[in-house]
Coordinates of C-alpha atoms in Angstrom, one line a residue:
X1 CA 48.3 -29.0 57.5
X2 CA 45.3 -26.7 57.9
X3 CA 47.3 -23.7 58.7
X4 CA 48.5 -23.0 55.1
X5 CA 44.9 -23.4 53.9
X6 CA 43.4 -20.9 56.3
X7 CA 46.3 -18.5 55.8
X8 CA 45.8 -18.6 52.1
X9 CA 42.0 -18.3 52.4
X10 CA 42.3 -15.2 54.7
X11 CA 44.8 -13.6 52.4
X12 CA 42.7 -14.0 49.4
X13 CA 39.5 -12.9 51.2
X14 CA 41.2 -9.6 52.1
X15 CA 42.7 -9.0 48.7
X16 CA 40.3 -10.9 46.4
X17 CA 38.1 -8.0 45.5
X18 CA 40.9 -5.8 44.3
X19 CA 43.4 -8.4 43.0
X20 CA 41.7 -11.5 41.9
X21 CA 38.6 -10.0 40.4
X22 CA 38.2 -6.6 38.7
X23 CA 34.5 -5.4 38.5
X24 CA 33.5 -2.4 36.3
X25 CA 31.6 0.4 38.0
X26 CA 30.6 4.1 37.4
X27 CA 33.0 6.2 39.5
X28 CA 32.8 10.0 39.3
X29 CA 36.2 10.3 41.1
X30 CA 38.5 8.8 38.5
X31 CA 42.2 9.3 38.7
X32 CA 42.5 9.8 34.9
X33 CA 41.3 12.7 32.8
X34 CA 37.7 11.3 32.4
X35 CA 35.1 13.6 33.9
X36 CA 32.0 11.6 35.0
X37 CA 28.9 13.4 36.1
X38 CA 26.2 11.2 37.6
X39 CA 22.6 12.4 37.2
X40 CA 19.7 10.7 38.8
X41 CA 16.8 9.9 36.3
X42 CA 13.8 12.0 37.2
X43 CA 11.0 13.3 35.0
X44 CA 12.9 16.6 34.8
X45 CA 16.3 15.2 34.0
X46 CA 14.8 12.8 31.4
X47 CA 13.2 15.9 29.6
X48 CA 16.6 17.6 29.7
X49 CA 18.4 14.5 28.2
X50 CA 15.8 14.3 25.5
X51 CA 16.4 17.9 24.4
X52 CA 19.7 16.9 22.7
X53 CA 19.4 17.2 18.9
X54 CA 19.0 13.9 17.1
X55 CA 17.5 13.0 13.7
X56 CA 17.0 9.3 13.2
X57 CA 18.2 7.8 10.0
X58 CA 15.5 7.2 7.4
X59 CA 14.7 4.2 5.2
X60 CA 15.3 4.8 1.5
X61 CA 12.5 6.4 -0.4
X62 CA 11.9 3.2 -2.3
X63 CA 10.3 1.6 0.7
X64 CA 7.5 4.3 0.5
X65 CA 7.0 4.5 -3.2
X66 CA 4.5 2.5 -5.2
X67 CA 4.5 0.9 -8.6
X68 CA 2.3 3.6 -10.0
X69 CA 4.6 6.5 -9.2
X70 CA 6.9 6.2 -12.2
X71 CA 7.9 8.9 -14.6
X72 CA 6.3 7.5 -17.8
X73 CA 2.6 6.7 -17.6
X74 CA 2.6 3.9 -20.3
X75 CA 4.0 0.5 -20.3
X76 CA 5.9 1.1 -23.6
X77 CA 7.8 4.0 -22.1
X78 CA 11.1 4.1 -20.2
X79 CA 11.8 2.2 -17.1
X80 CA 11.4 4.0 -13.7
X81 CA 14.4 6.0 -12.6
X82 CA 16.6 3.8 -10.4
X83 CA 17.5 4.6 -6.8
X84 CA 21.3 5.0 -7.0
X85 CA 21.5 6.3 -3.4
X86 CA 19.4 4.2 -0.9
X87 CA 19.3 7.1 1.5
X88 CA 17.9 9.6 -1.0
X89 CA 14.4 10.7 -0.1
X90 CA 11.7 10.7 -2.9
X91 CA 8.2 12.0 -3.1
X92 CA 5.5 9.5 -2.3
X93 CA 3.2 10.5 -5.2
X94 CA 4.1 12.1 -8.5
X95 CA 1.8 14.6 -10.1
X96 CA 0.9 13.8 -13.7
X97 CA -1.8 16.2 -15.1
X98 CA -3.6 15.2 -18.2
X99 CA -3.2 17.4 -21.3
X100 CA -5.5 20.4 -21.6
X101 CA -8.7 19.8 -23.5
X102 CA -9.3 22.3 -26.3
X103 CA -12.6 24.1 -26.7
X104 CA -14.9 22.6 -29.4
X105 CA -18.7 22.8 -30.0
X106 CA -20.8 20.0 -28.7
X107 CA -21.4 17.2 -31.3
X108 CA -24.4 15.1 -31.1
X109 CA -23.8 11.4 -30.4
X110 CA -25.7 8.1 -30.0
X111 CA -28.1 8.2 -27.0
X112 CA -28.6 11.9 -27.0
X113 CA -32.2 13.0 -26.9
X114 CA -33.2 15.9 -29.3
X115 CA -36.3 18.0 -28.7
X116 CA -38.0 19.7 -31.6
X117 CA -40.3 22.6 -30.9
X118 CA -42.7 24.0 -33.6
X119 CA -45.3 26.8 -33.6
X120 CA -48.8 25.7 -32.7
X121 CA -50.8 27.6 -35.4
X122 CA -52.1 27.3 -38.9
X123 CA -51.4 24.4 -41.2
X124 CA -48.2 23.6 -39.4
X125 CA -50.3 22.0 -36.6
X126 CA -52.0 19.7 -39.1
X127 CA -48.8 18.9 -41.0
X128 CA -46.5 18.3 -38.1
X129 CA -48.8 16.6 -35.6
X130 CA -46.1 14.2 -34.6
X131 CA -43.6 16.9 -33.9
X132 CA -46.2 19.0 -32.0
X133 CA -47.1 16.0 -29.8
X134 CA -43.5 15.4 -29.0
X135 CA -43.0 19.1 -28.2
X136 CA -46.2 19.4 -26.1
X137 CA -45.5 16.3 -24.1
X138 CA -41.8 17.1 -23.8
X139 CA -40.8 13.9 -25.5
X140 CA -37.8 14.1 -27.7
X141 CA -36.1 11.9 -30.3
X142 CA -33.3 9.6 -29.2
X143 CA -30.3 9.3 -31.5
X144 CA -30.2 5.6 -32.5
X145 CA -27.2 3.3 -33.0
X146 CA -27.0 4.3 -36.7
X147 CA -26.8 8.0 -35.7
X148 CA -30.2 9.0 -36.9
X149 CA -33.5 10.1 -35.4
X150 CA -36.9 9.0 -36.8
X151 CA -39.4 11.9 -37.4
X152 CA -43.0 11.1 -38.5
X153 CA -43.7 12.2 -42.1
X154 CA -40.0 13.0 -42.6
X155 CA -38.2 9.7 -42.1
X156 CA -34.7 9.1 -40.6
X157 CA -32.4 12.0 -40.4
X158 CA -28.7 11.5 -39.7
X159 CA -27.4 13.8 -37.0
X160 CA -24.5 12.0 -35.3
X161 CA -21.3 14.0 -35.2
X162 CA -23.1 17.2 -36.0
X163 CA -23.2 20.4 -34.0
X164 CA -26.6 21.9 -33.2
X165 CA -26.3 24.4 -36.1
X166 CA -25.4 21.6 -38.5
X167 CA -28.3 19.4 -37.3
X168 CA -30.8 22.3 -37.7
X169 CA -29.6 22.9 -41.2
X170 CA -30.0 19.2 -42.1
X171 CA -33.6 19.2 -40.6
X172 CA -34.5 22.3 -42.4
X173 CA -33.5 20.8 -45.7
X174 CA -35.5 17.6 -45.0
X175 CA -38.6 19.5 -44.0
X176 CA -38.4 21.6 -47.2
X177 CA -38.0 18.4 -49.3
X178 CA -41.2 17.0 -47.7
X179 CA -43.1 20.3 -48.3
X180 CA -43.4 21.0 -44.5
X181 CA -43.2 24.4 -43.0
X182 CA -39.6 24.5 -41.7
X183 CA -40.3 26.6 -38.7
X184 CA -38.9 24.9 -35.7
X185 CA -36.2 25.1 -33.0
X186 CA -33.9 22.3 -32.0
X187 CA -32.3 21.6 -28.6
X188 CA -30.7 18.7 -26.7
X189 CA -32.9 17.5 -23.9
X190 CA -30.6 14.8 -22.6
X191 CA -26.8 14.4 -22.9
X192 CA -26.1 10.7 -23.0
X193 CA -23.3 10.2 -25.5
X194 CA -20.4 12.0 -23.7
X195 CA -19.9 10.6 -20.2
X196 CA -17.2 10.4 -17.4
X197 CA -17.2 7.7 -14.8
X198 CA -16.2 8.4 -11.2
X199 CA -15.4 5.7 -8.7
X200 CA -13.1 4.7 -5.8
X201 CA -13.2 6.5 -2.4
X202 CA -16.2 8.7 -3.2
X203 CA -19.5 8.9 -1.4
X204 CA -21.5 7.6 -4.4
X205 CA -19.8 6.2 -7.5
X206 CA -21.5 7.9 -10.5
X207 CA -21.4 8.6 -14.2
X208 CA -21.4 12.3 -15.1
X209 CA -22.6 13.6 -18.5
X210 CA -20.8 16.3 -20.4
X211 CA -23.2 18.8 -21.9
X212 CA -22.8 22.1 -23.7
X213 CA -20.6 23.4 -20.9
X214 CA -17.3 21.8 -19.9
X215 CA -17.1 19.3 -17.0
X216 CA -14.2 19.9 -14.6
X217 CA -12.6 17.6 -12.1
X218 CA -14.0 19.3 -9.0
X219 CA -17.5 19.2 -10.4
X220 CA -17.2 15.5 -11.3
X221 CA -16.1 14.7 -7.7
X222 CA -18.9 16.7 -6.3
X223 CA -21.4 14.8 -8.5
X224 CA -20.1 11.6 -6.8
X225 CA -20.8 13.0 -3.4
X226 CA -17.3 14.2 -2.6
X227 CA -14.1 12.3 -1.6
X228 CA -14.0 9.9 1.4
X229 CA -10.3 9.9 2.4
X230 CA -9.0 9.9 6.0
X231 CA -5.3 10.3 5.2
X232 CA -4.7 12.8 2.4
X233 CA -1.0 12.0 2.3
X234 CA -1.7 8.6 0.7
X235 CA -4.7 9.6 -1.5
X236 CA -4.8 10.6 -5.1
X237 CA -7.1 11.1 -8.0
X238 CA -6.2 9.0 -11.0
X239 CA -7.5 9.7 -14.4
X240 CA -7.4 7.1 -17.2
X241 CA -7.6 8.7 -20.7
X242 CA -6.9 7.1 -24.1
X243 CA -4.7 4.4 -22.6
X244 CA -2.7 6.7 -20.4
X245 CA -2.8 7.0 -16.6
X246 CA -2.6 10.4 -14.9
X247 CA -2.7 11.1 -11.2
X248 CA -3.0 14.2 -8.9
X249 CA -2.3 13.8 -5.1
X250 CA -5.3 15.1 -3.1
X251 CA -3.1 17.4 -1.1
X252 CA -2.1 19.2 -4.2
X253 CA -5.6 19.1 -5.7
X254 CA -7.1 20.8 -2.6
X255 CA -4.3 23.4 -2.5
X256 CA -4.3 24.3 -6.2
X257 CA -7.3 25.8 -7.8
X258 CA -5.9 25.2 -11.2
X259 CA -5.8 21.5 -10.6
X260 CA -9.4 21.4 -9.4
X261 CA -10.4 23.0 -12.7
X262 CA -8.8 20.2 -14.7
X263 CA -11.1 19.8 -17.7
X264 CA -12.4 16.3 -18.4
X265 CA -13.3 14.8 -21.8
X266 CA -15.7 12.1 -22.9
X267 CA -14.5 8.6 -22.0
X268 CA -12.4 9.6 -19.0
X269 CA -12.4 7.3 -16.0
X270 CA -11.8 9.0 -12.6
X271 CA -10.7 6.9 -9.6
X272 CA -10.0 8.2 -6.1
X273 CA -7.4 5.9 -4.5
X274 CA -6.7 6.1 -0.8
X275 CA -3.5 3.9 -1.0
X276 CA -0.2 4.1 -2.7
X277 CA -0.7 0.8 -4.4
X278 CA -2.4 0.6 -7.8
X279 CA -4.4 -2.5 -7.0
X280 CA -7.8 -0.9 -6.6
X281 CA -7.3 1.7 -9.3
X282 CA -6.0 -0.9 -11.7
X283 CA -9.0 -3.2 -11.1
X284 CA -11.4 -0.3 -11.7
X285 CA -9.7 0.7 -14.9
X286 CA -9.7 -2.9 -16.1
X287 CA -13.4 -3.0 -15.6
X288 CA -13.8 0.3 -17.5
X289 CA -11.6 -0.9 -20.4
X290 CA -13.2 -4.4 -20.7
X291 CA -16.7 -2.8 -20.9
X292 CA -15.6 -1.1 -24.1
X293 CA -13.5 -3.9 -25.5
X294 CA -16.2 -5.0 -28.1
X295 CA -16.1 -1.5 -29.6
X296 CA -12.4 -0.6 -29.4
X297 CA -9.7 -3.3 -29.4
X298 CA -7.0 -0.6 -28.9
X299 CA -8.1 -0.3 -25.3
X300 CA -7.2 -4.0 -24.7
X301 CA -3.7 -3.2 -25.9
X302 CA -3.6 -0.2 -23.5
X303 CA -4.5 -2.4 -20.6
X304 CA -1.7 -4.8 -21.4
X305 CA 0.7 -1.9 -21.6
X306 CA -0.5 -0.6 -18.2
X307 CA -0.1 -4.1 -16.6
X308 CA 3.3 -4.6 -18.0
X309 CA 4.6 -1.2 -16.8
X310 CA 3.2 -1.8 -13.3
X311 CA 4.9 -5.2 -13.2
X312 CA 8.2 -3.7 -14.4
X313 CA 8.1 -1.0 -11.8
X314 CA 7.1 -3.3 -9.0
X315 CA 9.9 -5.8 -9.8
X316 CA 12.4 -2.9 -10.0
X317 CA 11.3 -1.6 -6.6
X318 CA 11.5 -5.1 -5.1
X319 CA 15.0 -5.6 -6.4
X320 CA 16.1 -2.3 -5.0
X321 CA 14.5 -3.1 -1.6
X322 CA 16.1 -6.5 -1.5
X323 CA 19.5 -5.2 -2.4
X324 CA 19.2 -2.7 0.4
X325 CA 18.1 -5.4 2.9
X326 CA 21.1 -7.5 1.8
X327 CA 23.4 -4.6 2.4
X328 CA 21.8 -4.1 5.8
X329 CA 22.3 -7.7 6.7
X330 CA 26.0 -7.5 5.6
X331 CA 26.5 -4.4 7.8
X332 CA 27.4 -2.2 4.8
X333 CA 24.8 0.4 5.6
X334 CA 25.6 3.2 8.0
X335 CA 23.6 2.7 11.2
X336 CA 23.4 4.2 14.7
X337 CA 24.0 1.9 17.6
X338 CA 23.7 1.8 21.4
X339 CA 26.0 -0.6 23.3
X340 CA 24.9 -2.8 26.2
X341 CA 27.5 -3.9 28.8
X342 CA 27.7 -5.0 32.4
X343 CA 25.0 -7.3 33.9
X344 CA 22.8 -7.7 30.9
X345 CA 21.7 -11.0 29.3
X346 CA 24.2 -10.5 26.5
X347 CA 26.9 -8.0 25.8
X348 CA 25.8 -6.6 22.5
X349 CA 25.0 -3.5 20.4
X350 CA 21.4 -2.4 19.8
X351 CA 20.7 -0.8 16.4
X352 CA 18.6 2.4 16.7
X353 CA 15.5 2.0 14.5
X354 CA 14.9 3.9 11.3
X355 CA 12.6 6.9 11.3
X356 CA 11.9 7.1 15.0
X357 CA 13.6 7.3 18.4
X358 CA 14.2 4.4 20.8
X359 CA 14.0 4.4 24.5
X360 CA 16.1 2.8 27.3
X361 CA 13.4 0.2 27.8
X362 CA 13.5 -0.7 24.1
X363 CA 17.2 -1.5 24.2
X364 CA 17.1 -3.3 27.6
X365 CA 14.1 -5.5 27.0
X366 CA 14.9 -6.3 23.4
X367 CA 18.1 -7.9 24.8
X368 CA 16.4 -9.9 27.6
X369 CA 16.2 -7.2 30.3
X370 CA 18.3 -7.1 33.5
X371 CA 19.0 -10.4 35.2
X372 CA 17.6 -10.0 38.6
X373 CA 20.0 -12.6 40.2
X374 CA 23.2 -10.8 39.1
X375 CA 22.2 -7.3 38.0
X376 CA 21.9 -4.4 40.4
X377 CA 18.7 -2.7 39.5
X378 CA 19.7 0.3 41.6
X379 CA 22.6 1.1 39.3
X380 CA 21.3 1.1 35.7
X381 CA 23.3 3.8 33.8
X382 CA 23.1 5.4 30.4
X383 CA 26.6 6.8 29.6
X384 CA 26.7 9.6 27.1
X385 CA 29.8 11.4 26.0
X386 CA 30.0 15.2 25.6
X387 CA 29.3 16.6 22.1
X388 CA 31.8 19.4 22.7
X389 CA 35.2 18.5 21.2
X390 CA 36.9 20.5 23.9
X391 CA 35.4 18.1 26.5
X392 CA 36.3 14.9 24.8
X393 CA 36.6 13.0 28.0
X394 CA 33.5 14.3 29.7
X395 CA 30.8 11.7 30.4
X396 CA 27.3 12.1 31.8
X397 CA 25.9 9.0 33.5
X398 CA 22.1 9.0 33.8
X399 CA 21.3 6.7 36.7
X400 CA 18.0 4.8 36.9
X401 CA 17.2 3.4 40.4
X402 CA 15.0 0.4 39.7
X403 CA 14.4 -0.5 43.3
X404 CA 11.2 1.5 42.9
X405 CA 9.4 -0.3 40.0
X406 CA 7.6 2.9 39.2
X407 CA 10.9 4.4 38.0
X408 CA 10.9 2.0 35.1
X409 CA 8.3 4.3 33.5
X410 CA 11.2 6.7 33.1
X411 CA 13.0 4.0 31.0
X412 CA 10.2 4.1 28.5
X413 CA 10.6 7.8 28.1
X414 CA 14.3 8.2 28.1
X415 CA 15.4 8.6 24.5
X416 CA 18.6 7.0 23.4
X417 CA 21.2 8.7 21.2
X418 CA 23.9 7.2 18.9
X419 CA 26.9 5.7 20.8
X420 CA 25.2 5.7 24.2
X421 CA 26.5 3.0 26.5
X422 CA 23.9 1.2 28.7
X423 CA 25.7 -0.2 31.8
X424 CA 24.1 -2.4 34.5
X425 CA 26.2 -2.8 37.6
X426 CA 26.5 -6.2 39.4
X427 CA 25.0 -7.1 42.8
X428 CA 27.6 -7.1 45.6
X429 CA 26.9 -10.7 46.3
X430 CA 27.5 -11.5 42.7
X431 CA 30.9 -9.8 42.9
X432 CA 31.8 -11.9 45.9
X433 CA 30.5 -15.1 44.3
X434 CA 32.7 -14.6 41.3
X435 CA 35.7 -13.9 43.5
X436 CA 35.1 -17.2 45.3
X437 CA 34.7 -19.1 42.0
X438 CA 38.0 -17.7 40.8
X439 CA 40.1 -18.3 43.9
X440 CA 38.7 -21.8 44.8
X441 CA 40.8 -23.7 42.2
X442 CA 43.9 -21.9 43.5
X443 CA 43.1 -22.7 47.2
X444 CA 42.6 -26.4 46.3
X445 CA 45.8 -26.5 44.4
X446 CA 47.7 -24.8 47.2
X447 CA 46.2 -27.1 49.9
X448 CA 47.0 -30.2 47.9
X449 CA 50.6 -29.1 47.3
X450 CA 51.0 -28.3 51.0
X451 CA 49.6 -31.7 52.0
X452 CA 51.9 -33.5 49.6
X453 CA 54.9 -31.8 51.1

């Protein structure tokens, strides 16, 4: 009764590897038209493999844009332009330059300090002792809230909104009316009514005054100690003027002399932002607007418009991003893949990341690595087809010998390409074990049948 059993066992043992169980392997000597070239992974061959041209797919530009990069600077304007094509690239920061400031003579305002100078001779000294004292001590007259300055023996003189020439004419008339020698000169000692605030990523936030000469953007930034921005790609200068937000990327500002000479006007708020988001800039502008809300209610409305526009743009971008992620989840977005087969934890495909290359180690160990009990670390292959259409069947098999653990450093530097196949061969003992598992039920069945007969 044992003879049929041993005969069957011997027959299967001889033919089991070729008949009962078929095991995949990388064989350069195929009988078909496939041409397989096996190349050992070394530092030199890894560099050679990495030279093949490859440009990773990029995330849509909406993932890099910010709520403040729309086309219309006010909340009452049009909605931001939609992203019809998720793969279309867009600029990170949009340049919006404020309108040019027209030349105009300086007009005296509240807080300015005027200095009167009179000759120090004759009766004028006796008649204008107050004026001479102010002139000699370099103490001027501050324009009060009602727009007037108070001069001894003359009274209050309205000068707000006047040019220097107009103020001199008004003072001349008042001196003549009070029978005082109208010999004097008038100048502005301190410019306090026309100011520009500078904040954000600057050395020292400051308030710069606008005097008789124009104030330009580069001068205002210099007055604040310069810009402190490590990454110019994400930094911009934002200018808030009359309820409208403008911005100039720092890269463009430093490369364009014309942008540096952007002329500022009284009431401008300049904020240097080092991030794409409008959070810090918006908080700064809110503070600037709320400071003036008791004098100008229109600025409160401008703040509401700005907040509404930022929310609309942020929601639009979130919807676009979520739609793209949903398409990605449903596999409706074109992706590049690498395929894992053989003795790996799970037969699967590995998506190549957006915007960067992936290595052999990334694909292997994101999938659980090589099972040491069944996988043959000596035969880890990356199969790559020829890019030449005339050699459609040609395959290069880059072999990693993992018996030396130091060779796994090569896996971290071997860059994958779309449609690469990662194949891990099986251990010889694994092959034999599987043959035994397959033939054991047949042996038992055959033996039982023979015994029954």
